[in-house]
């Protein structure tokens, strides 16, 4: 392992549930830490480049206390969790309560008081760690739903800090949010930040509405006025807070993006292009390659899209000899029962379709339940004709933006769920309601038969949008909101 260090106070601190590094055995057999791939890492790396910063998070190892270590100019601050805390904070409260509730109750959330207490304890531990490494007047950027109590806990510990919170997943309607027994505590935690950011305008609106209903603070969009002595629980029927002793919290939309230039650089390498050609050959040179790339999660709508594809084969609208669907479903939360059941259901569905329509040498659906390299991912983007991104509910979905960024040839068609944050920006995609199987089938056929000229026009427009709204614009807009520019002195 890299040598442990004592972290000096730093002006920029990121707090997320997981550290963005994985332990790998080095050449000498000693454990080394390497940066792991992922959407959050890719989004924040350009922001953190060139500055001394700290990243607070769980290292992914239960019951394994670790000391702070450094890579380049980033200091990594591990937060320990016991096996029980992993089960109750992460697998339980975060992913069996909050995740399904915030994704429109696609599966029923579970509410357990023990989980909530562990969630609160773990959030306090993260807040303590961040408070210990942030310099006077520094900025702490808390990430996502596992840590919704941290902003207020941090404000109590360090009122000198500037605090931002970014919510990567959807935020539910106030009616759904109202199911949460600890709704006031969650809102109180989030409102400890100076800025609370969301992927979509509807999510920011949902939170403001939840604040109005549950704690009654006064607001003027996008600003919520929070009492300096805010406490929970608070009577929602009490009059709006308009006293002078309040502070402003901005609850607003900041759609996340990616580093398009880095994706273009990787996608245009000779090795990736050659691999894309090999993939088409391995698939038997079909007329149309459909591609889905997702974590194996019930929010991603994998079963719905496979059902649509299977019906097109059954009707003869598509022929398995000329069309293939490649579905990559990377492993996810396999200790959570609903995810184990989902895997069984998807594999059964794939088997049925392949059994009926597959041919010797090539199935109708190529299903991969595994993690693959970034190079292989880029090659898949280049090898496909139709990219299918059809979650039932999603925060942003950077896969859609990755595919668009990789297609420097201006080829390929994007089929996109209207229930993603990406749909707010990528309006040249073929939009679908993933619950509407007939509508999805029509979009698949339209994509497969689209003329090269129309596909090129649409893709060029999509690429221009992603280029304009890149990750630097996202980060800059959020940081500017937390630290507004000082007014110029009058002459």
CSV table of N, CA, C and O in Angstrom, one decimal, residues 171-288:
chain,number,residue,atom,x,y,z
A,171,UNK,N,-35.0,12.7,-7.2
A,171,UNK,CA,-35.7,13.0,-6.0
A,171,UNK,C,-37.2,12.8,-6.2
A,171,UNK,O,-37.7,13.4,-7.1
A,172,UNK,N,-37.8,12.1,-5.3
A,172,UNK,CA,-39.2,11.8,-5.5
A,172,UNK,C,-40.2,12.9,-5.3
A,172,UNK,O,-39.9,13.9,-4.7
A,173,UNK,N,-41.4,12.7,-5.8
A,173,UNK,CA,-42.5,13.7,-5.6
A,173,UNK,C,-42.7,13.7,-4.1
A,173,UNK,O,-42.4,12.8,-3.3
A,174,UNK,N,-43.3,14.8,-3.6
A,174,UNK,CA,-43.5,15.0,-2.2
A,174,UNK,C,-44.4,13.9,-1.6
A,174,UNK,O,-44.3,13.6,-0.4
A,175,UNK,N,-45.3,13.4,-2.4
A,175,UNK,CA,-46.2,12.3,-2.0
A,175,UNK,C,-45.4,11.0,-1.7
A,175,UNK,O,-45.6,10.4,-0.6
A,176,UNK,N,-44.5,10.7,-2.6
A,176,UNK,CA,-43.7,9.5,-2.3
A,176,UNK,C,-42.7,9.7,-1.2
A,176,UNK,O,-42.5,8.9,-0.3
A,177,UNK,N,-42.1,10.9,-1.2
A,177,UNK,CA,-41.1,11.2,-0.2
A,177,UNK,C,-41.8,11.2,1.2
A,177,UNK,O,-41.1,10.8,2.2
A,178,UNK,N,-43.1,11.5,1.2
A,178,UNK,CA,-43.8,11.5,2.5
A,178,UNK,C,-43.9,10.2,3.1
A,178,UNK,O,-44.2,10.1,4.3
A,179,UNK,N,-43.6,9.1,2.4
A,179,UNK,CA,-43.7,7.7,3.0
A,179,UNK,C,-42.5,7.5,4.0
A,179,UNK,O,-42.6,6.7,4.8
A,180,UNK,N,-41.5,8.3,3.8
A,180,UNK,CA,-40.2,8.1,4.6
A,180,UNK,C,-40.5,8.6,6.0
A,180,UNK,O,-40.8,9.7,6.3
A,181,UNK,N,-40.4,7.7,7.0
A,181,UNK,CA,-40.6,8.0,8.4
A,181,UNK,C,-39.7,9.1,8.9
A,181,UNK,O,-40.0,9.9,9.8
A,182,UNK,N,-38.5,9.3,8.3
A,182,UNK,CA,-37.5,10.2,8.7
A,182,UNK,C,-37.3,11.4,7.7
A,182,UNK,O,-36.3,11.9,7.5
A,183,UNK,N,-38.5,11.8,7.1
A,183,UNK,CA,-38.4,12.8,6.1
A,183,UNK,C,-37.9,14.1,6.6
A,183,UNK,O,-37.2,14.8,5.9
A,184,UNK,N,-38.3,14.6,7.8
A,184,UNK,CA,-37.9,15.8,8.3
A,184,UNK,C,-36.4,15.8,8.5
A,184,UNK,O,-35.6,16.8,8.2
A,185,UNK,N,-35.9,14.7,9.0
A,185,UNK,CA,-34.4,14.6,9.3
A,185,UNK,C,-33.6,14.6,8.0
A,185,UNK,O,-32.6,15.3,8.0
A,186,UNK,N,-34.1,14.0,7.0
A,186,UNK,CA,-33.4,14.0,5.7
A,186,UNK,C,-33.4,15.4,5.1
A,186,UNK,O,-32.3,15.9,4.7
A,187,UNK,N,-34.5,16.1,5.1
A,187,UNK,CA,-34.5,17.5,4.6
A,187,UNK,C,-33.6,18.4,5.5
A,187,UNK,O,-32.9,19.3,4.9
A,188,UNK,N,-33.7,18.2,6.8
A,188,UNK,CA,-32.8,19.0,7.6
A,188,UNK,C,-31.4,18.8,7.3
A,188,UNK,O,-30.6,19.7,7.2
A,189,UNK,N,-31.0,17.5,7.0
A,189,UNK,CA,-29.6,17.2,6.7
A,189,UNK,C,-29.2,17.9,5.4
A,189,UNK,O,-28.1,18.5,5.3
A,190,UNK,N,-30.0,17.8,4.3
A,190,UNK,CA,-29.7,18.4,3.0
A,190,UNK,C,-29.6,19.9,3.1
A,190,UNK,O,-28.7,20.5,2.5
A,191,UNK,N,-30.5,20.5,3.9
A,191,UNK,CA,-30.5,22.0,4.0
A,191,UNK,C,-29.3,22.5,4.8
A,191,UNK,O,-29.2,23.7,5.0
A,192,UNK,N,-28.5,21.6,5.3
A,192,UNK,CA,-27.2,22.1,5.9
A,192,UNK,C,-26.3,22.6,4.9
A,192,UNK,O,-25.3,23.4,5.2
A,193,UNK,N,-26.5,22.3,3.6
A,193,UNK,CA,-25.6,22.8,2.6
A,193,UNK,C,-25.9,24.2,2.2
A,193,UNK,O,-27.0,24.7,2.5
A,194,UNK,N,-25.0,24.9,1.5
A,194,UNK,CA,-25.2,26.2,0.9
A,194,UNK,C,-25.9,26.0,-0.4
A,194,UNK,O,-26.8,26.9,-0.8
A,195,UNK,N,-25.6,25.0,-1.1
A,195,UNK,CA,-26.2,24.7,-2.4
A,195,UNK,C,-26.5,23.2,-2.5
A,195,UNK,O,-25.7,22.4,-2.2
A,196,UNK,N,-27.8,22.9,-2.9
A,196,UNK,CA,-28.2,21.5,-3.1
A,196,UNK,C,-28.5,21.3,-4.6
A,196,UNK,O,-29.4,22.0,-5.1
A,197,UNK,N,-27.7,20.5,-5.2
A,197,UNK,CA,-27.8,20.4,-6.7
A,197,UNK,C,-28.5,19.1,-7.1
A,197,UNK,O,-28.3,18.0,-6.5
A,198,UNK,N,-29.2,19.2,-8.2
A,198,UNK,CA,-29.9,18.0,-8.8
A,198,UNK,C,-29.6,17.9,-10.3
A,198,UNK,O,-29.2,18.9,-10.9
A,199,UNK,N,-29.9,16.8,-10.9
A,199,UNK,CA,-29.7,16.5,-12.3
A,199,UNK,C,-30.8,17.2,-13.1
A,199,UNK,O,-30.5,17.7,-14.3
A,200,UNK,N,-32.1,17.2,-12.6
A,200,UNK,CA,-33.2,17.7,-13.4
A,200,UNK,C,-34.0,18.8,-12.7
A,200,UNK,O,-34.0,18.7,-11.4
A,201,UNK,N,-34.6,19.7,-13.4
A,201,UNK,CA,-35.4,20.7,-12.7
A,201,UNK,C,-36.5,20.1,-11.9
A,201,UNK,O,-36.9,20.6,-10.8
A,202,UNK,N,-37.1,19.0,-12.4
A,202,UNK,CA,-38.2,18.4,-11.6
A,202,UNK,C,-37.8,17.9,-10.3
A,202,UNK,O,-38.5,17.9,-9.3
A,203,UNK,N,-36.5,17.4,-10.2
A,203,UNK,CA,-36.0,16.9,-8.9
A,203,UNK,C,-35.8,18.0,-7.9
A,203,UNK,O,-36.1,17.9,-6.7
A,204,UNK,N,-35.2,19.1,-8.4
A,204,UNK,CA,-35.1,20.3,-7.5
A,204,UNK,C,-36.5,20.8,-7.1
A,204,UNK,O,-36.6,21.2,-5.9
A,205,UNK,N,-37.4,20.8,-8.0
A,205,UNK,CA,-38.8,21.3,-7.6
A,205,UNK,C,-39.4,20.3,-6.6
A,205,UNK,O,-40.1,20.8,-5.7
A,206,UNK,N,-39.2,19.0,-6.8
A,206,UNK,CA,-39.7,18.0,-5.8
A,206,UNK,C,-39.2,18.3,-4.4
A,206,UNK,O,-39.9,18.2,-3.4
A,207,UNK,N,-37.9,18.6,-4.3
A,207,UNK,CA,-37.3,18.8,-3.0
A,207,UNK,C,-37.9,20.1,-2.4
A,207,UNK,O,-38.2,20.1,-1.2
A,208,UNK,N,-38.0,21.2,-3.2
A,208,UNK,CA,-38.5,22.4,-2.6
A,208,UNK,C,-40.0,22.2,-2.2
A,208,UNK,O,-40.4,22.7,-1.1
A,209,UNK,N,-40.7,21.4,-2.9
A,209,UNK,CA,-42.1,21.1,-2.5
A,209,UNK,C,-42.1,20.3,-1.2
A,209,UNK,O,-43.0,20.5,-0.3
A,210,UNK,N,-41.2,19.3,-1.1
A,210,UNK,CA,-41.1,18.5,0.1
A,210,UNK,C,-40.8,19.4,1.3
A,210,UNK,O,-41.3,19.3,2.4
A,211,UNK,N,-39.9,20.4,1.1
A,211,UNK,CA,-39.6,21.4,2.2
A,211,UNK,C,-40.8,22.2,2.6
A,211,UNK,O,-41.1,22.3,3.8
A,212,UNK,N,-41.5,22.6,1.6
A,212,UNK,CA,-42.7,23.4,1.8
A,212,UNK,C,-43.8,22.6,2.7
A,212,UNK,O,-44.4,23.1,3.6
A,213,UNK,N,-43.9,21.4,2.3
A,213,UNK,CA,-45.0,20.5,2.9
A,213,UNK,C,-44.5,20.1,4.3
A,213,UNK,O,-45.4,20.0,5.2
A,214,UNK,N,-43.3,19.8,4.5
A,214,UNK,CA,-42.9,19.1,5.7
A,214,UNK,C,-42.2,20.0,6.8
A,214,UNK,O,-42.3,19.6,8.0
A,215,UNK,N,-41.6,21.1,6.4
A,215,UNK,CA,-41.0,22.0,7.4
A,215,UNK,C,-41.5,23.4,7.3
A,215,UNK,O,-41.2,24.3,8.1
A,216,UNK,N,-42.1,23.8,6.1
A,216,UNK,CA,-42.8,25.1,6.0
A,216,UNK,C,-41.8,26.3,5.9
A,216,UNK,O,-42.3,27.4,6.2
A,217,UNK,N,-40.6,26.1,5.5
A,217,UNK,CA,-39.7,27.2,5.4
A,217,UNK,C,-40.1,28.1,4.2
A,217,UNK,O,-40.6,27.6,3.1
A,218,UNK,N,-39.9,29.4,4.3
A,218,UNK,CA,-40.3,30.2,3.2
A,218,UNK,C,-39.2,30.1,2.1
A,218,UNK,O,-38.1,29.8,2.3
A,219,UNK,N,-39.7,30.4,0.8
A,219,UNK,CA,-38.8,30.2,-0.3
A,219,UNK,C,-39.2,31.1,-1.4
A,219,UNK,O,-40.4,31.5,-1.6
A,220,UNK,N,-38.2,31.5,-2.2
A,220,UNK,CA,-38.5,32.1,-3.5
A,220,UNK,C,-37.5,31.4,-4.5
A,220,UNK,O,-36.3,31.6,-4.5
A,221,UNK,N,-38.1,30.6,-5.3
A,221,UNK,CA,-37.3,29.7,-6.2
A,221,UNK,C,-36.1,30.4,-6.8
A,221,UNK,O,-36.2,31.6,-7.3
A,222,UNK,N,-34.9,29.8,-6.7
A,222,UNK,CA,-34.6,28.5,-6.1
A,222,UNK,C,-34.1,28.6,-4.7
A,222,UNK,O,-33.5,27.6,-4.2
A,223,UNK,N,-34.4,29.7,-4.0
A,223,UNK,CA,-33.8,29.9,-2.7
A,223,UNK,C,-34.8,29.5,-1.6
A,223,UNK,O,-35.9,29.8,-1.6
A,224,UNK,N,-34.3,28.7,-0.6
A,224,UNK,CA,-35.0,28.3,0.6
A,224,UNK,C,-34.4,29.0,1.7
A,224,UNK,O,-33.1,29.0,1.9
A,225,UNK,N,-35.2,29.7,2.6
A,225,UNK,CA,-34.7,30.4,3.7
A,225,UNK,C,-34.7,29.5,5.0
A,225,UNK,O,-35.8,29.1,5.4
A,226,UNK,N,-33.6,29.1,5.5
A,226,UNK,CA,-33.5,28.2,6.6
A,226,UNK,C,-33.1,28.9,7.9
A,226,UNK,O,-32.1,29.6,7.9
A,227,UNK,N,-33.9,28.7,9.0
A,227,UNK,CA,-33.5,29.4,10.2
A,227,UNK,C,-32.2,28.9,10.7
A,227,UNK,O,-31.8,27.8,10.6
A,228,UNK,N,-31.4,29.9,11.3
A,228,UNK,CA,-30.1,29.6,11.8
A,228,UNK,C,-30.2,28.5,13.0
A,228,UNK,O,-29.3,27.8,13.2
A,229,UNK,N,-31.3,28.5,13.6
A,229,UNK,CA,-31.5,27.6,14.8
A,229,UNK,C,-32.5,26.4,14.4
A,229,UNK,O,-33.2,25.9,15.2
A,230,UNK,N,-32.5,26.1,13.1
A,230,UNK,CA,-33.4,25.0,12.6
A,230,UNK,C,-33.2,23.7,13.4
A,230,UNK,O,-32.1,23.3,13.7
A,231,UNK,N,-34.3,23.1,13.8
A,231,UNK,CA,-34.3,21.9,14.5
A,231,UNK,C,-35.4,20.9,13.9
A,231,UNK,O,-36.3,21.3,13.2
A,232,UNK,N,-35.2,19.7,14.2
A,232,UNK,CA,-36.2,18.7,13.9
A,232,UNK,C,-36.6,17.9,15.1
A,232,UNK,O,-35.7,17.7,16.0
A,233,UNK,N,-37.8,17.4,15.2
A,233,UNK,CA,-38.9,17.7,14.3
A,233,UNK,C,-39.5,19.1,14.4
A,233,UNK,O,-39.4,19.7,15.4
A,234,UNK,N,-40.1,19.5,13.3
A,234,UNK,CA,-40.8,20.8,13.3
A,234,UNK,C,-42.2,20.6,12.9
A,234,UNK,O,-42.5,19.9,11.9
A,235,UNK,N,-43.1,21.4,13.5
A,235,UNK,CA,-44.5,21.3,13.2
A,235,UNK,C,-44.8,21.9,11.8
A,235,UNK,O,-44.5,23.1,11.6
A,236,UNK,N,-45.2,21.1,10.8
A,236,UNK,CA,-45.4,21.6,9.4
A,236,UNK,C,-46.5,22.6,9.4
A,236,UNK,O,-46.6,23.3,8.4
A,237,UNK,N,-47.4,22.7,10.4
A,237,UNK,CA,-48.5,23.7,10.4
A,237,UNK,C,-48.1,25.0,11.0
A,237,UNK,O,-48.9,25.9,11.0
A,238,UNK,N,-46.8,25.1,11.5
A,238,UNK,CA,-46.4,26.4,12.0
A,238,UNK,C,-46.2,27.4,10.9
A,238,UNK,O,-46.0,27.0,9.7
A,239,UNK,N,-46.3,28.7,11.2
A,239,UNK,CA,-46.2,29.7,10.1
A,239,UNK,C,-44.8,29.7,9.4
A,239,UNK,O,-43.8,29.2,10.0
A,240,UNK,N,-44.8,30.1,8.2
A,240,UNK,CA,-43.5,30.2,7.4
A,240,UNK,C,-42.5,31.0,8.2
A,240,UNK,O,-42.8,32.0,8.8
A,241,UNK,N,-41.2,30.5,8.0
A,241,UNK,CA,-40.1,31.2,8.7
A,241,UNK,C,-39.7,32.4,7.8
A,241,UNK,O,-39.2,32.2,6.7
A,242,UNK,N,-39.8,33.6,8.3
A,242,UNK,CA,-39.4,34.8,7.6
A,242,UNK,C,-38.5,35.7,8.4
A,242,UNK,O,-38.3,36.8,8.0
A,243,UNK,N,-38.1,35.2,9.6
A,243,UNK,CA,-37.3,36.0,10.5
A,243,UNK,C,-36.0,36.4,9.8
A,243,UNK,O,-35.5,35.7,8.9
A,244,UNK,N,-35.4,37.4,10.3
A,244,UNK,CA,-34.1,37.9,9.7
A,244,UNK,C,-33.0,36.9,10.0
A,244,UNK,O,-32.0,36.9,9.2
A,245,UNK,N,-33.1,36.1,11.0
A,245,UNK,CA,-32.0,35.2,11.4
A,245,UNK,C,-32.2,33.9,10.6
A,245,UNK,O,-32.5,32.8,11.1
A,246,UNK,N,-32.0,34.0,9.3
A,246,UNK,CA,-32.0,32.8,8.4
A,246,UNK,C,-30.8,32.9,7.5
A,246,UNK,O,-30.2,33.9,7.4
A,247,UNK,N,-30.6,31.8,6.8
A,247,UNK,CA,-29.6,31.8,5.8
A,247,UNK,C,-30.2,31.2,4.5
A,247,UNK,O,-31.2,30.5,4.6
A,248,UNK,N,-29.6,31.5,3.4
A,248,UNK,CA,-30.1,31.1,2.1
A,248,UNK,C,-29.5,29.8,1.7
A,248,UNK,O,-28.3,29.6,1.7
A,249,UNK,N,-30.4,28.9,1.2
A,249,UNK,CA,-29.9,27.6,0.6
A,249,UNK,C,-30.5,27.6,-0.8
A,249,UNK,O,-31.7,27.7,-1.0
A,250,UNK,N,-29.6,27.4,-1.8
A,250,UNK,CA,-30.0,27.3,-3.2
A,250,UNK,C,-30.3,25.9,-3.5
A,250,UNK,O,-29.4,25.0,-3.4
A,251,UNK,N,-31.5,25.6,-3.9
A,251,UNK,CA,-31.9,24.2,-4.3
A,251,UNK,C,-32.2,24.3,-5.8
A,251,UNK,O,-33.2,24.8,-6.3
A,252,UNK,N,-31.3,23.8,-6.7
A,252,UNK,CA,-31.3,24.1,-8.1
A,252,UNK,C,-30.8,22.9,-8.9
A,252,UNK,O,-30.3,21.9,-8.4
A,253,UNK,N,-30.9,23.1,-10.2
A,253,UNK,CA,-30.5,22.1,-11.2
A,253,UNK,C,-29.1,22.4,-11.7
A,253,UNK,O,-28.8,23.5,-12.2
A,254,UNK,N,-28.3,21.3,-11.8
A,254,UNK,CA,-26.9,21.4,-12.3
A,254,UNK,C,-26.7,20.0,-13.0
A,254,UNK,O,-26.0,19.1,-12.5
A,255,UNK,N,-27.1,19.9,-14.3
A,255,UNK,CA,-27.0,18.6,-14.9
A,255,UNK,C,-25.5,18.2,-15.1
A,255,UNK,O,-24.8,18.9,-15.7
A,256,UNK,N,-25.2,17.0,-14.7
A,256,UNK,CA,-23.8,16.5,-14.7
A,256,UNK,C,-23.5,16.1,-16.2
A,256,UNK,O,-24.3,15.8,-17.0
A,257,UNK,N,-22.2,16.1,-16.5
A,257,UNK,CA,-21.8,15.7,-17.8
A,257,UNK,C,-20.4,14.9,-17.7
A,257,UNK,O,-20.1,14.4,-16.6
A,258,UNK,N,-19.7,14.9,-18.8
A,258,UNK,CA,-18.4,14.1,-18.8
A,258,UNK,C,-17.4,14.9,-19.6
A,258,UNK,O,-17.6,15.9,-20.2
A,259,UNK,N,-16.2,14.3,-19.6
A,259,UNK,CA,-15.1,14.9,-20.3
A,259,UNK,C,-15.1,14.3,-21.7
A,259,UNK,O,-14.5,13.3,-22.0
A,260,UNK,N,-15.7,15.1,-22.6
A,260,UNK,CA,-15.9,14.5,-24.0
A,260,UNK,C,-14.6,14.4,-24.7
A,260,UNK,O,-14.3,13.4,-25.4
A,261,UNK,N,-13.6,15.3,-24.5
A,261,UNK,CA,-12.3,15.2,-25.1
A,261,UNK,C,-11.6,13.9,-24.8
A,261,UNK,O,-11.0,13.3,-25.6
A,262,UNK,N,-11.7,13.5,-23.5
A,262,UNK,CA,-11.0,12.3,-23.1
A,262,UNK,C,-11.6,11.0,-23.8
A,262,UNK,O,-10.9,10.1,-24.1
A,263,UNK,N,-13.0,11.0,-23.9
A,263,UNK,CA,-13.6,9.9,-24.6
A,263,UNK,C,-13.3,9.9,-26.0
A,263,UNK,O,-13.0,8.8,-26.6
A,264,UNK,N,-13.3,11.0,-26.7
A,264,UNK,CA,-12.9,11.1,-28.1
A,264,UNK,C,-11.5,10.6,-28.3
A,264,UNK,O,-11.2,9.8,-29.2
A,265,UNK,N,-10.6,10.9,-27.4
A,265,UNK,CA,-9.2,10.5,-27.5
A,265,UNK,C,-9.1,8.9,-27.5
A,265,UNK,O,-8.4,8.3,-28.3
A,266,UNK,N,-9.9,8.3,-26.5
A,266,UNK,CA,-9.8,6.9,-26.4
A,266,UNK,C,-10.5,6.2,-27.6
A,266,UNK,O,-10.1,5.2,-28.1
A,267,UNK,N,-11.7,6.7,-28.0
A,267,UNK,CA,-12.5,6.1,-29.0
A,267,UNK,C,-11.8,6.2,-30.4
A,267,UNK,O,-12.2,5.4,-31.3
A,268,UNK,N,-10.9,7.1,-30.6
A,268,UNK,CA,-10.3,7.2,-31.9
A,268,UNK,C,-8.9,6.5,-32.0
A,268,UNK,O,-8.2,6.7,-33.0
A,269,UNK,N,-8.5,5.8,-31.0
A,269,UNK,CA,-7.3,5.0,-31.1
A,269,UNK,C,-7.4,3.9,-32.1
A,269,UNK,O,-8.5,3.3,-32.2
A,270,UNK,N,-6.3,3.5,-32.7
A,270,UNK,CA,-6.3,2.4,-33.7
A,270,UNK,C,-6.8,1.1,-33.0
A,270,UNK,O,-7.5,0.3,-33.7
A,271,UNK,N,-6.4,0.9,-31.8
A,271,UNK,CA,-6.7,-0.4,-31.2
A,271,UNK,C,-8.2,-0.5,-30.9
A,271,UNK,O,-8.8,-1.6,-31.1
A,272,UNK,N,-8.8,0.6,-30.5
A,272,UNK,CA,-10.3,0.6,-30.2
A,272,UNK,C,-11.1,0.4,-31.5
A,272,UNK,O,-12.0,-0.4,-31.6
A,273,UNK,N,-10.6,1.1,-32.6
A,273,UNK,CA,-11.3,1.0,-33.9
A,273,UNK,C,-11.2,-0.4,-34.4
A,273,UNK,O,-12.1,-1.0,-35.0
A,274,UNK,N,-10.0,-1.0,-34.3
A,274,UNK,CA,-9.8,-2.4,-34.7
A,274,UNK,C,-10.7,-3.4,-34.0
A,274,UNK,O,-11.2,-4.3,-34.5
A,275,UNK,N,-10.8,-3.1,-32.7
A,275,UNK,CA,-11.6,-4.0,-31.8
A,275,UNK,C,-13.1,-3.9,-32.2
A,275,UNK,O,-13.8,-4.9,-32.2
A,276,UNK,N,-13.5,-2.7,-32.6
A,276,UNK,CA,-14.9,-2.6,-33.0
A,276,UNK,C,-15.2,-3.4,-34.3
A,276,UNK,O,-16.2,-4.0,-34.4
A,277,UNK,N,-14.2,-3.4,-35.2
A,277,UNK,CA,-14.4,-4.2,-36.4
A,277,UNK,C,-14.4,-5.7,-36.1
A,277,UNK,O,-15.2,-6.4,-36.6
A,278,UNK,N,-13.6,-6.1,-35.1
A,278,UNK,CA,-13.6,-7.5,-34.7
A,278,UNK,C,-14.9,-7.9,-34.1
A,278,UNK,O,-15.4,-9.0,-34.3
A,279,UNK,N,-15.5,-7.0,-33.3
A,279,UNK,CA,-16.8,-7.3,-32.6
A,279,UNK,C,-17.9,-7.6,-33.7
A,279,UNK,O,-18.6,-8.6,-33.6
A,280,UNK,N,-17.9,-6.7,-34.7
A,280,UNK,CA,-18.9,-7.0,-35.8
A,280,UNK,C,-18.7,-8.3,-36.4
A,280,UNK,O,-19.6,-9.1,-36.7
A,281,UNK,N,-17.4,-8.7,-36.6
A,281,UNK,CA,-17.1,-10.0,-37.2
A,281,UNK,C,-17.5,-11.1,-36.3
A,281,UNK,O,-18.1,-12.1,-36.7
A,282,UNK,N,-17.2,-11.0,-35.0
A,282,UNK,CA,-17.6,-12.0,-34.1
A,282,UNK,C,-19.1,-12.2,-34.0
A,282,UNK,O,-19.6,-13.3,-33.7
A,283,UNK,N,-19.9,-11.2,-34.2
A,283,UNK,CA,-21.3,-11.2,-34.2
A,283,UNK,C,-21.9,-11.8,-35.5
A,283,UNK,O,-23.1,-11.9,-35.6
A,284,UNK,N,-21.0,-12.0,-36.5
A,284,UNK,CA,-21.5,-12.6,-37.8
A,284,UNK,C,-21.9,-11.5,-38.8
A,284,UNK,O,-22.7,-11.8,-39.7
A,285,UNK,N,-21.4,-10.3,-38.6
A,285,UNK,CA,-21.7,-9.2,-39.5
A,285,UNK,C,-23.2,-9.0,-39.7
A,285,UNK,O,-23.8,-9.0,-40.8
A,286,UNK,N,-24.0,-8.8,-38.6
A,286,UNK,CA,-25.4,-8.6,-38.8
A,286,UNK,C,-25.7,-7.2,-39.4
A,286,UNK,O,-24.9,-6.3,-39.4
A,287,UNK,N,-26.9,-7.1,-39.9
A,287,UNK,CA,-27.3,-5.8,-40.5
A,287,UNK,C,-27.5,-4.7,-39.4
A,287,UNK,O,-27.1,-3.5,-39.7
A,288,UNK,N,-28.0,-5.1,-38.2
A,288,UNK,CA,-28.2,-4.1,-37.2
A,288,UNK,C,-27.8,-4.7,-35.8
A,288,UNK,O,-28.2,-5.8,-35.4
